[in-house]
XYZ file of N, CA and C in Angstrom:
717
model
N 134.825 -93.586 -110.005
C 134.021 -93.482 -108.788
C 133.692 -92.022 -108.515
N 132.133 -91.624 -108.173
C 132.019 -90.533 -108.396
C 132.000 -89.722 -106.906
N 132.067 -88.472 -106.232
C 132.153 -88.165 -104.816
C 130.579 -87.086 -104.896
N 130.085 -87.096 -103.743
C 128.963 -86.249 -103.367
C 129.315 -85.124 -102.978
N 129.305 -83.624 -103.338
C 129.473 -82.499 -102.403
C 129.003 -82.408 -101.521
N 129.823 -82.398 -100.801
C 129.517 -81.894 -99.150
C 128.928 -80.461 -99.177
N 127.682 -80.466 -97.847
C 126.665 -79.861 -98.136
C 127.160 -78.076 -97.295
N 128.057 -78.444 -96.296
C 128.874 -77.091 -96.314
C 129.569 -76.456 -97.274
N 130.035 -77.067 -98.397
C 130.778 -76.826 -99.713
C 129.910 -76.116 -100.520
N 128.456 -76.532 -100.526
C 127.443 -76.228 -101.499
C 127.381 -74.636 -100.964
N 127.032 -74.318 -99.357
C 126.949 -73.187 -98.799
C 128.043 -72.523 -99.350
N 129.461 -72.768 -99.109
C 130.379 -71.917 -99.464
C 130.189 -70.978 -100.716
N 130.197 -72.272 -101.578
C 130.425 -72.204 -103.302
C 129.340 -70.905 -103.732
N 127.846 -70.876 -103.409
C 127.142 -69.534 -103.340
C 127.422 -68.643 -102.649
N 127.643 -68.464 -101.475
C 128.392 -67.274 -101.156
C 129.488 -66.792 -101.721
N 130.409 -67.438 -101.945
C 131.619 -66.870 -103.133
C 131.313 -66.700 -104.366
N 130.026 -67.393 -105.167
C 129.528 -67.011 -105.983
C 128.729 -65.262 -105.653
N 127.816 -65.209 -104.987
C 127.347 -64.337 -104.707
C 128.139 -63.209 -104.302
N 129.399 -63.187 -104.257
C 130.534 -62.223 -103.709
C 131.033 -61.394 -105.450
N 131.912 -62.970 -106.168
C 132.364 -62.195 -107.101
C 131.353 -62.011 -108.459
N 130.018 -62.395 -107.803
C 128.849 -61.567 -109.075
C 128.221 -60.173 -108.813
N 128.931 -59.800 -107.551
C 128.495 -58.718 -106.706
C 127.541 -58.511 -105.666
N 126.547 -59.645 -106.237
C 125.462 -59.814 -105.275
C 125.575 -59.261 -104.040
N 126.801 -59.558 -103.292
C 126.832 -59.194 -101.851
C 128.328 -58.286 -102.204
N 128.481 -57.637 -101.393
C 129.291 -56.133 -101.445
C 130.079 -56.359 -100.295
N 131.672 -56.105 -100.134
C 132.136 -56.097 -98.409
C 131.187 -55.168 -97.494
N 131.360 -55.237 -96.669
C 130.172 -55.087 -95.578
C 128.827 -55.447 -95.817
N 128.560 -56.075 -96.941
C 127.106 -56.578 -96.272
C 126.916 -57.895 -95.437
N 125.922 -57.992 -94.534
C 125.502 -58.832 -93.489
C 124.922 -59.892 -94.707
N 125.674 -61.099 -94.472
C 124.545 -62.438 -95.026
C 123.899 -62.739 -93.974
N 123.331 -64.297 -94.713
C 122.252 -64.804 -93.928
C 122.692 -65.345 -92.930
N 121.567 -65.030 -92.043
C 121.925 -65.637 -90.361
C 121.791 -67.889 -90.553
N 122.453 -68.042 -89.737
C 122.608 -69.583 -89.429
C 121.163 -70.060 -89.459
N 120.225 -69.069 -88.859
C 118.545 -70.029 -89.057
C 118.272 -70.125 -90.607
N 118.685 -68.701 -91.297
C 118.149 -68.549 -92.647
C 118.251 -69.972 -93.148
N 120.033 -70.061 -92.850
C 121.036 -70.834 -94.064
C 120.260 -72.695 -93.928
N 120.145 -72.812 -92.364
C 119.975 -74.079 -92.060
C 118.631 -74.132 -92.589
N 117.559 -73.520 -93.095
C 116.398 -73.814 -93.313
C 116.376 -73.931 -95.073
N 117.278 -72.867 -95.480
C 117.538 -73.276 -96.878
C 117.821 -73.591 -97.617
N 119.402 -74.885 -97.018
C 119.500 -75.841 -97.581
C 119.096 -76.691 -96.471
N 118.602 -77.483 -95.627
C 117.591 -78.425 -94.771
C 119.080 -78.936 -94.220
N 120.060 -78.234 -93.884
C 121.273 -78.776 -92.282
C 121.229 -78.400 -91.200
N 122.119 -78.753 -90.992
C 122.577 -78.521 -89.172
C 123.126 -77.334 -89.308
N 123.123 -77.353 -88.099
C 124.074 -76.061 -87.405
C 125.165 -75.844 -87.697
N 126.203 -77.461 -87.603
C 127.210 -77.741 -87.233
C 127.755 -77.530 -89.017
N 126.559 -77.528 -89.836
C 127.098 -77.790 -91.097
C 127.162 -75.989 -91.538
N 126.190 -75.329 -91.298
C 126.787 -73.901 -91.459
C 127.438 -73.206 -91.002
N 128.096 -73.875 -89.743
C 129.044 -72.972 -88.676
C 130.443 -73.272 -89.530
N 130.573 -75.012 -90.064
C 131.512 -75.144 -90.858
C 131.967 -74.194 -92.162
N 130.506 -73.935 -92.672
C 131.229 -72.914 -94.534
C 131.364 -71.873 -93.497
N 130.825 -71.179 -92.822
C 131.252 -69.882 -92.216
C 132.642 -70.060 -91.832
N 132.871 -70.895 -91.249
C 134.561 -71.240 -90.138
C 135.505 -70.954 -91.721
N 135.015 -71.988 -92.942
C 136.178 -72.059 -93.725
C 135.772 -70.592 -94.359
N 135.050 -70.102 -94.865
C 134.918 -68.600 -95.349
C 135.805 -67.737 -94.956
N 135.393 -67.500 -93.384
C 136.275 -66.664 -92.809
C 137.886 -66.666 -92.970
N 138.254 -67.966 -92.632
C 139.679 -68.672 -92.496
C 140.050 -68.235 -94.087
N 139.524 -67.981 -95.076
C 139.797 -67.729 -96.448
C 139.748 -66.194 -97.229
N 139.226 -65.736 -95.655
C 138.943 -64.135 -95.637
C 137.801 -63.557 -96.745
N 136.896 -64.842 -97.133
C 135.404 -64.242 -97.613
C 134.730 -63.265 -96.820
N 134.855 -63.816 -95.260
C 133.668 -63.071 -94.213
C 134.508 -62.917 -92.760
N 133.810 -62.265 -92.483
C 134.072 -61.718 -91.301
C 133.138 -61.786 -90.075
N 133.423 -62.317 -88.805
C 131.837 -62.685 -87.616
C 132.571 -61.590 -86.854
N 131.331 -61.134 -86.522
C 131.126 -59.940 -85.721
C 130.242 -60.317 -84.678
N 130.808 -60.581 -83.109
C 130.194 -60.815 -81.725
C 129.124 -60.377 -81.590
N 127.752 -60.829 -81.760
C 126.732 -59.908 -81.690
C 125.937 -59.334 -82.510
N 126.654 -58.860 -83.347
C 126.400 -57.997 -84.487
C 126.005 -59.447 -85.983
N 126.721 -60.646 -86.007
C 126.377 -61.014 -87.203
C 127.739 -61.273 -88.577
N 127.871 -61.790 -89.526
C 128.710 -62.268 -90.267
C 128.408 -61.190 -91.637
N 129.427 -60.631 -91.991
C 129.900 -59.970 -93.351
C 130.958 -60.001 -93.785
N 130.779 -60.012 -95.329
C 131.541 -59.713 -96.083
C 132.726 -59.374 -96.121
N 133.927 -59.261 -95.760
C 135.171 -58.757 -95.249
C 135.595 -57.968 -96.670
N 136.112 -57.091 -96.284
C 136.715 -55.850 -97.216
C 137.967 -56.580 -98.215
N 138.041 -56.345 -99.238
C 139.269 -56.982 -99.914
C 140.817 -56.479 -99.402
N 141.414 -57.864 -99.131
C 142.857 -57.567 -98.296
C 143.481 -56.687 -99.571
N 144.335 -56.320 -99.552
C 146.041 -56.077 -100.021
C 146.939 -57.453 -100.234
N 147.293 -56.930 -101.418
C 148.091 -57.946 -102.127
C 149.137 -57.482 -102.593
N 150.730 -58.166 -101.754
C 151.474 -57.327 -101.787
C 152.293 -58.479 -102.972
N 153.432 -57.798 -103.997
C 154.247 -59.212 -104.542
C 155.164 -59.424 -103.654
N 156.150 -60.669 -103.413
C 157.349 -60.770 -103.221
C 158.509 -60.724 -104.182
N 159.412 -60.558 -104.089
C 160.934 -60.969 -104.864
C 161.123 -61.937 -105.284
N 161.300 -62.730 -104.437
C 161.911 -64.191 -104.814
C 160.582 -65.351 -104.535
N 160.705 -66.453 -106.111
C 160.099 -67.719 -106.009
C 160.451 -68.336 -104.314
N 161.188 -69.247 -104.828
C 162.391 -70.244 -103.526
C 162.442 -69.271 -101.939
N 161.673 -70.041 -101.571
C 161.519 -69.353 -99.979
C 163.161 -70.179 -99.218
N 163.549 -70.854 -99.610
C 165.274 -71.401 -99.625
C 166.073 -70.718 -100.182
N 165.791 -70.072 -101.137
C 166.599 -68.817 -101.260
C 166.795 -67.363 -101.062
N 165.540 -67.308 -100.673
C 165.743 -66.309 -99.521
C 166.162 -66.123 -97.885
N 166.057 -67.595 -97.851
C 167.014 -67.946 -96.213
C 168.374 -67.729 -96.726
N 168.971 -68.600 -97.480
C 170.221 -68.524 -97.771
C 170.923 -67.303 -98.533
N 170.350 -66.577 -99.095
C 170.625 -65.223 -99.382
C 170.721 -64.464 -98.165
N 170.083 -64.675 -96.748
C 170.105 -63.728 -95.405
C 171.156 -64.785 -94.469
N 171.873 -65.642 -95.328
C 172.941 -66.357 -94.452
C 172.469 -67.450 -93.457
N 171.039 -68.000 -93.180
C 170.935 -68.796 -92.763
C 171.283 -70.205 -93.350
N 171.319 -71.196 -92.085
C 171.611 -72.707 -92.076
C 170.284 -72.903 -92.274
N 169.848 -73.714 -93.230
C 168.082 -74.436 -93.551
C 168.374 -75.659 -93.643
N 167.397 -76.191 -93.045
C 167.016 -77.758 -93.167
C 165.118 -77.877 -93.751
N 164.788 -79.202 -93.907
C 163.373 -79.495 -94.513
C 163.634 -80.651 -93.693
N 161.611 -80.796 -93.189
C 161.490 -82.393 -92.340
C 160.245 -82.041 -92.867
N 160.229 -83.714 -93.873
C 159.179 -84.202 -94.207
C 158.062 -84.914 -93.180
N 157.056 -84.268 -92.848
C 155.964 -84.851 -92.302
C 154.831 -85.875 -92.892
N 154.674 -85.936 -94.133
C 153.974 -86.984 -94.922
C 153.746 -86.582 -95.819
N 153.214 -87.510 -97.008
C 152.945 -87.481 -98.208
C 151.796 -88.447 -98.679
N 150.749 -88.147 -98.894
C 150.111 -88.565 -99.340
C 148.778 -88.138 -100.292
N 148.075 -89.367 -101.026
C 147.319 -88.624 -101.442
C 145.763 -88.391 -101.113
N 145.331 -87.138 -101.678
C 143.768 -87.244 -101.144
C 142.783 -86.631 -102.037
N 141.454 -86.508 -101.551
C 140.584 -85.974 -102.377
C 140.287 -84.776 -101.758
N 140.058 -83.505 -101.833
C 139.549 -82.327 -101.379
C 138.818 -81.196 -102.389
N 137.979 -81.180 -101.755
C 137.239 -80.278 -103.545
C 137.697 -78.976 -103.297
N 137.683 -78.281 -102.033
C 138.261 -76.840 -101.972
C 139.794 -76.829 -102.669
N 140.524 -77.755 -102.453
C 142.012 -77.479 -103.150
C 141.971 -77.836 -104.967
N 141.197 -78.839 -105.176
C 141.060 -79.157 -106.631
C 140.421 -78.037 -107.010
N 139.692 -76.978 -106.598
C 139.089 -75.626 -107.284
C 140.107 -74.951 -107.208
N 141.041 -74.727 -106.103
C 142.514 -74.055 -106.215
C 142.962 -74.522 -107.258
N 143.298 -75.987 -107.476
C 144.046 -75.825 -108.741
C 143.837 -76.088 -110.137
N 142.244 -75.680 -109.834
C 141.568 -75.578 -111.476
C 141.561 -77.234 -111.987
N 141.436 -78.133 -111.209
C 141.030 -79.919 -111.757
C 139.734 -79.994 -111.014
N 139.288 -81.078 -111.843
C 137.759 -81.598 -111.271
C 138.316 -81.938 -109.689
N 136.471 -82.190 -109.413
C 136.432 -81.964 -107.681
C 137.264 -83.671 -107.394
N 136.849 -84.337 -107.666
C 136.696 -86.100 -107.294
C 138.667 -86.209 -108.047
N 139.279 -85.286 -108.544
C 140.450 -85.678 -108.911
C 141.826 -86.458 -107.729
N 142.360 -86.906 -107.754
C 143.633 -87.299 -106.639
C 144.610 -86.567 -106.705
N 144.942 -85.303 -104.978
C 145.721 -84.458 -105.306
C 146.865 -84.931 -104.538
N 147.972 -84.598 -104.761
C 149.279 -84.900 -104.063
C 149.556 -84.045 -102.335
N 149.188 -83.964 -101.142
C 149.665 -83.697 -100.377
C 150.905 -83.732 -99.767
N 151.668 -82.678 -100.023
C 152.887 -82.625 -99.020
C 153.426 -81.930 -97.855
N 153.543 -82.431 -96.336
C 153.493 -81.527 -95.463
C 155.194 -81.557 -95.049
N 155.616 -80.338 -95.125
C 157.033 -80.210 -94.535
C 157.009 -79.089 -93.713
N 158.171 -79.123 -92.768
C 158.912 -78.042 -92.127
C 159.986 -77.615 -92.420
N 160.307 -76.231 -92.000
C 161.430 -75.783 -92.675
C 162.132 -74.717 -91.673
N 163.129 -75.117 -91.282
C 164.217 -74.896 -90.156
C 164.958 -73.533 -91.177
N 165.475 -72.940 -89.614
C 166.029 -71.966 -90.260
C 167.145 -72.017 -88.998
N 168.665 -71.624 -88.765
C 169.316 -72.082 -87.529
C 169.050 -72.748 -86.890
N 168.343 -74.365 -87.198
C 167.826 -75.016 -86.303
C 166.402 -74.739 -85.574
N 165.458 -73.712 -85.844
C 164.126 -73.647 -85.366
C 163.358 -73.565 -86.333
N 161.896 -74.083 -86.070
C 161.225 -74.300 -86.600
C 160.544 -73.213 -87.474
N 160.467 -72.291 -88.930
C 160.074 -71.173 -88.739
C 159.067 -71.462 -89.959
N 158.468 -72.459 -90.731
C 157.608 -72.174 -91.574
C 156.875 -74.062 -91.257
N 155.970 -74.265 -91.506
C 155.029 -75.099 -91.708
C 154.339 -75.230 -93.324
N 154.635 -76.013 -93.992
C 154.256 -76.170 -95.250
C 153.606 -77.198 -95.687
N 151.978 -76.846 -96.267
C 151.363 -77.731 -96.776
C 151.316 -77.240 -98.514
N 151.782 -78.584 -99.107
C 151.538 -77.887 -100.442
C 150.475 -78.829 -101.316
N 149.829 -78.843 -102.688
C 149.637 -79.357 -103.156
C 149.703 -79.464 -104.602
N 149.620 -80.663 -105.292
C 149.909 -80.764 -106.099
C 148.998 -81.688 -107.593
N 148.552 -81.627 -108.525
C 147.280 -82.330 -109.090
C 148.452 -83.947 -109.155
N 147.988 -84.971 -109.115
C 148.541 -86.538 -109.616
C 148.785 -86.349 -110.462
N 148.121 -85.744 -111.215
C 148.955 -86.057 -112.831
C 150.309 -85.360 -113.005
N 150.314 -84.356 -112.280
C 151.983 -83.920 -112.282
C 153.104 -84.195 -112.069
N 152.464 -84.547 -110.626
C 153.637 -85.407 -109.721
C 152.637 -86.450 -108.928
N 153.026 -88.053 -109.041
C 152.002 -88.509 -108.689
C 152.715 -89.438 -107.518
N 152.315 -89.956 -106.548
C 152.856 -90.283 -104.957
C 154.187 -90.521 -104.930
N 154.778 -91.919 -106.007
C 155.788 -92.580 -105.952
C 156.975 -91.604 -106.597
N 156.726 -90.615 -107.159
C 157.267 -89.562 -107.882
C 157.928 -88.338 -106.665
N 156.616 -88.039 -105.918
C 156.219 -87.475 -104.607
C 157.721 -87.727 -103.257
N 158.044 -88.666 -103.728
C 158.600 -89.459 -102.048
C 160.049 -88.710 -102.703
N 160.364 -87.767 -104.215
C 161.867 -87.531 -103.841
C 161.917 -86.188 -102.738
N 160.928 -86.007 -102.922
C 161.172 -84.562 -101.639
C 161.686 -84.727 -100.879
N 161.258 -86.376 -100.152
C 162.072 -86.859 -99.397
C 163.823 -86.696 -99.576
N 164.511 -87.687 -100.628
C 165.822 -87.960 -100.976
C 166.200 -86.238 -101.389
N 165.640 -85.278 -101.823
C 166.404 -84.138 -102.114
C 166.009 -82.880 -101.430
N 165.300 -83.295 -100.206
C 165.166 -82.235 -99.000
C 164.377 -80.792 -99.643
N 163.614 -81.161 -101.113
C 163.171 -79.560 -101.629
C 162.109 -80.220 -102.320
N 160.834 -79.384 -102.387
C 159.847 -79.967 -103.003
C 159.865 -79.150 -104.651
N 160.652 -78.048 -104.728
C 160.985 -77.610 -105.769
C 162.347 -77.658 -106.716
N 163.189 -78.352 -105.889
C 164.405 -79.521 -106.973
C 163.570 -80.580 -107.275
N 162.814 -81.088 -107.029
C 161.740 -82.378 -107.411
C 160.432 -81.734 -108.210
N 160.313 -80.705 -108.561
C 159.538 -80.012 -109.274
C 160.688 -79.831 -110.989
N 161.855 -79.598 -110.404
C 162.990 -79.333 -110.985
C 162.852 -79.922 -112.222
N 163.362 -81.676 -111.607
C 163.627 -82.669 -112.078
C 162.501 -83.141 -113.065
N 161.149 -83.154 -112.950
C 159.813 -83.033 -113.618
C 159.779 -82.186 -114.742
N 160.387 -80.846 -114.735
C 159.986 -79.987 -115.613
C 159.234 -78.639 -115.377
N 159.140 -79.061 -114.067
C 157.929 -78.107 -113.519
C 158.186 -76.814 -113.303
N 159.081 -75.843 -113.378
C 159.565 -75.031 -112.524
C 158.594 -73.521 -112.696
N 158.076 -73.382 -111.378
C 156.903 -72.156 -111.602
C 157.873 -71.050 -111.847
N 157.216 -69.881 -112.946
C 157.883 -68.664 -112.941
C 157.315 -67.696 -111.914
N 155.896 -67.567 -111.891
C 155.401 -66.244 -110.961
C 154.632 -67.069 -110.304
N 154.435 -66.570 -109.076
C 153.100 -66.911 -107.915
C 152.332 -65.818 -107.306
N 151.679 -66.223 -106.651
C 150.533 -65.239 -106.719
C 150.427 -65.424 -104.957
N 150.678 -64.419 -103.894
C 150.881 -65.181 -102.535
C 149.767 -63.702 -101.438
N 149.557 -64.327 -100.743
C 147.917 -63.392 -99.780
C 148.647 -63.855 -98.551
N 148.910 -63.259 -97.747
C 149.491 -62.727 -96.251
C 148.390 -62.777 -95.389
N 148.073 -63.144 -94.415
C 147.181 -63.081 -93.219
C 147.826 -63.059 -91.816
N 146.542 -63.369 -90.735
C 147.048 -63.368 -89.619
C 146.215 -64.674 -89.125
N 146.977 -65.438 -88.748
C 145.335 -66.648 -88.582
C 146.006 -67.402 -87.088
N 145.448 -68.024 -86.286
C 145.721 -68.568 -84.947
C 145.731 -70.348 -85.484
N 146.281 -70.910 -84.896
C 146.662 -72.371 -85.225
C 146.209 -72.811 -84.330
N 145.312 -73.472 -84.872
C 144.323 -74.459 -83.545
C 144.848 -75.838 -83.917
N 145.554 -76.444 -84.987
C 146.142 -78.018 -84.956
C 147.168 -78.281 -84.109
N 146.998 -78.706 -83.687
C 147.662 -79.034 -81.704
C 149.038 -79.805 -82.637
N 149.146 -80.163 -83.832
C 150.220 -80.974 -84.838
C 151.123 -80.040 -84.993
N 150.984 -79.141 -85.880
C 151.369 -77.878 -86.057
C 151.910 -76.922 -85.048
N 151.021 -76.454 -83.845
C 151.394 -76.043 -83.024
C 152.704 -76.663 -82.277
N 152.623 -77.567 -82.093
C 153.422 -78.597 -81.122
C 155.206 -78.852 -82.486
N 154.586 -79.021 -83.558
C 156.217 -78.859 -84.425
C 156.642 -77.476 -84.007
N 155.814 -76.585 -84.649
C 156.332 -75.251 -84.434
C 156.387 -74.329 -82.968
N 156.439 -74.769 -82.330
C 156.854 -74.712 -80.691
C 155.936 -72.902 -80.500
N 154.410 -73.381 -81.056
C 153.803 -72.221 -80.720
C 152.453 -72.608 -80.068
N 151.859 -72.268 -78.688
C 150.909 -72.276 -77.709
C 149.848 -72.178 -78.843
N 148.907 -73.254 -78.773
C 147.239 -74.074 -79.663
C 146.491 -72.494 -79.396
N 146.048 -71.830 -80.562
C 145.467 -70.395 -80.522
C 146.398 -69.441 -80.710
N 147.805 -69.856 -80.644
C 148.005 -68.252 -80.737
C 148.427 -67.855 -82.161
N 148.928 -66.561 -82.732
C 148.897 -66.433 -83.752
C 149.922 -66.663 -84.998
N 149.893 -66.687 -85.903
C 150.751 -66.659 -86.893
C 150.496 -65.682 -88.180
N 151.818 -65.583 -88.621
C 151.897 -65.245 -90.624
C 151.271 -66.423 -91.285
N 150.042 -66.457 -91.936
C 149.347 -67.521 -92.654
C 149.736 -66.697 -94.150
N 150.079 -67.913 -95.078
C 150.296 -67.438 -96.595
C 149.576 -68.312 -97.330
N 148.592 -67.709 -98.250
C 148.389 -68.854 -99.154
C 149.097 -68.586 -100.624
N 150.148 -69.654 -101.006
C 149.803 -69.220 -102.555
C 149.912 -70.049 -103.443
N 150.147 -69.775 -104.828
C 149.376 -70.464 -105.863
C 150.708 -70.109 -107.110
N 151.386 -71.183 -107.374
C 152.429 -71.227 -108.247
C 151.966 -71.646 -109.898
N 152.696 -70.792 -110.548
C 152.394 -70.913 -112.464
C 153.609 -71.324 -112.867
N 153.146 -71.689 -114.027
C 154.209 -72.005 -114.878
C 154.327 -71.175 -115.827
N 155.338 -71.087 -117.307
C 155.426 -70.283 -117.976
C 154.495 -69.648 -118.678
N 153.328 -71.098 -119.287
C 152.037 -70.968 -119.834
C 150.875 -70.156 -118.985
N 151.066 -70.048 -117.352
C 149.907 -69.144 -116.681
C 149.547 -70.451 -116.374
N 149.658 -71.812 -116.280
C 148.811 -73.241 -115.844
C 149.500 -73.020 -114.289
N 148.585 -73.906 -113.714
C 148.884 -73.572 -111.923
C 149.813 -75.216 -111.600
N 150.703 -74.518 -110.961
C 151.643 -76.057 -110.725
C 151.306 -76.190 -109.446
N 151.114 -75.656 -108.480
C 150.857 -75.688 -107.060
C 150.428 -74.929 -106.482
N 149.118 -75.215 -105.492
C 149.050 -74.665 -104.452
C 149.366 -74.702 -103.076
N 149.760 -74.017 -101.812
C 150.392 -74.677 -100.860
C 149.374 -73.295 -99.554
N 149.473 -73.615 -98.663
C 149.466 -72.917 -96.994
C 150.154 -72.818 -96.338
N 151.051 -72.025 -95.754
C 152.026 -72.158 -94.866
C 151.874 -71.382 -93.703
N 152.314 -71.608 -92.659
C 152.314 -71.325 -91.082
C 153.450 -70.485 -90.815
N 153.965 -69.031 -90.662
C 155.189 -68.869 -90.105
C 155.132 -68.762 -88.875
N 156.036 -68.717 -88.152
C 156.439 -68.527 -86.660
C 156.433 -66.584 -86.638
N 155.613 -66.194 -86.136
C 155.337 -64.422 -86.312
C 157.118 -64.469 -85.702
N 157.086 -64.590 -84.917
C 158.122 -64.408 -83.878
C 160.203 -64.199 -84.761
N 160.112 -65.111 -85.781
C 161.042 -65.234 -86.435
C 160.770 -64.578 -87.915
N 159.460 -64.589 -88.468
C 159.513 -64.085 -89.662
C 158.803 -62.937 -90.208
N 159.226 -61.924 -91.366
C 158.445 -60.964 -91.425
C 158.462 -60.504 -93.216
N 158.292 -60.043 -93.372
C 157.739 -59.457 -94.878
C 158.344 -58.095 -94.963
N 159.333 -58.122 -96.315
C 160.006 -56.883 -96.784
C 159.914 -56.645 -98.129
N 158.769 -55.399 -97.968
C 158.360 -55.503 -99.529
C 158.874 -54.119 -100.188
N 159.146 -53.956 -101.312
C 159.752 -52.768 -102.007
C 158.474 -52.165 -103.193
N 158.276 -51.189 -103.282
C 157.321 -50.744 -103.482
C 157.950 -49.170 -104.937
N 158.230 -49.414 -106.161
C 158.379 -48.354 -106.583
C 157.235 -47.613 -107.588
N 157.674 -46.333 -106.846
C 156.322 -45.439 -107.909
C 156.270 -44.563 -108.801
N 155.475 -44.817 -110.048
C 155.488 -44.612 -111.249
C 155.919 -42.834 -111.268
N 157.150 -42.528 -111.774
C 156.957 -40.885 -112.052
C 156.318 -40.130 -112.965
C-alpha cells in the first residue's frame, strides 16, 4: 500500500535541500508564506506547518516582523556515555522507566531519520524516566520494524530499558550522534507527566544511535526537565 507526501513535507524536503546544496546560506531570508502558498497551490495552514517543523529542527529561524531565515549552524557537542541509565546511576541516583505506549506508525520525517523508505512501519516508543522519584527526561524513541517489530517491542515493558531489549536483539549501538536545544513543550501530555507549565521551556535532544557497521539503530527526542538536568562536557586540546 502506497502513502502520498504530504504537501508540507514536499515544502520542507526543498528547503533542506536548498540548505545543504548551499542554495540558501544561514542568514538568508526565504520565501515569504504568499510566495510558498502560490508555488506549491496550499494553504496557509500548510506552510505555517513546514516552517513550525523547520524551525523546531533548527533549519530556520522567524523573526517578528522581519521574516524567516536560515538559522546559523548550532554546536555539536559529544557526550561520554551511550546509557543515559548509566549516567544516573554512576551520579548515585534511584531510576525508574514508565512506559507510556508502544506502537506502531508511519512518519516520513522519522523514516528519513532512519535512512528506510517513507511508507515503511516504524516502532514508536514513549517512556519516562525518573530520577529520585521525579520526572526528569521524556523519551520518544524510534525504531525501523524490521529490527524490533511491536510484539518484540512490549519487552521494554518486562525489562524497564529500551536498551537491555536492544541487548537481547543484538542491537547494541556503539556511538551516537546527539544536538542539544532549547525548545518549549506545547503537548499538554508531556507537560502534565513532566510537571512543567504548557510553553515553558526545556533541554530538547535529538539523537541518532549506530551500530558497529555506522547502520542507524535508533532515533529518539527527548524532553529534559531544565530544572533537574544539565550537560557536562570535557573538552581536550590538541598540543
Amino acid at each position: 500500500m502506497g502513502y502520498s507526501v504530504p504537501k508540507y513535507y514536499k515544502i520542507e524536503q526543498d528547503i533542506i535541500e536548498a540548505i545543504k546544496t548551499g542554495k540558501l546560506q544561514p542568514g538568508d531570508k526565504v520565501d515569504s508564506e504568499s510566495v510558498l502558498k502560490k508555488k506549491y497551490n496550499v494553504s496557509t495552514t500548510t506552510v505555517r506547518k513546514a516552517f513550525s517543523d523547520l524551525i523546531n529542527d533548527g533549519y530556520l529561524i522567524g523573526i517578528q516582523g522581519a521574516g524567516t531565515f536560515v538559522a546559523q549552524k548550532q554546536m555539536i557537542r559529544g557526550l561520554t556515555s551511550i546509557s543515559f541509565s548509566d549516567e544516573l546511576l554512576q551520579q548515585g541516583y534511584e531510576i525508574d522507566t514508565e512506559v507510556i505506549s508502544i506502537e506502531e506508525v508511519i512518519n516520513f520525517k522519522i523514516s528519513e531519520k532512519l535512512g528506510i523508505e517513507k511508507d515503511k512501519p516504524i516502532i514508536c516508543i514513549k517512556r519516562v524516566r525518573y530520577a529520585n522519584g521525579e520526572p526528569l527526561a521524556f523519551h520518544t524513541s524510534y525504531i525501523d520494524s524490521e529490527r524490533l517489530n511491536l510484539e518484540e517491542a512490549q519487552e521494554v515493558i518486562k525489562l524497564r530499558s529500551f536498551y537491555k531489549t536492544l541487548e537481547k536483539k543484538h542491537m547494541v549501538p556503539k556511538w551516537v550522534h546527539e544536538n542539544y536545544s532549547v525548545r518549549e513543550v506545547n503537548d499538554s501530555v508531556i507537560s502534565n507527566i513532566m510537571k512543567i507549565i504548557k510553553g515553558g521551556a526545556t533541554f530538547f535532544a535529538k539523537r541518532t544511535a549506530f551500530d558497529d557497521l555506522n547502520q542507524i539503530v535508533e532515533y529518539s527526542e527527548t524532553y529534559f526537565n531544565k530544572n533537574l538536568y544539565s550537560v557536562d562536557v570535557n573538552i581536550k586540546f590538541k598540543s
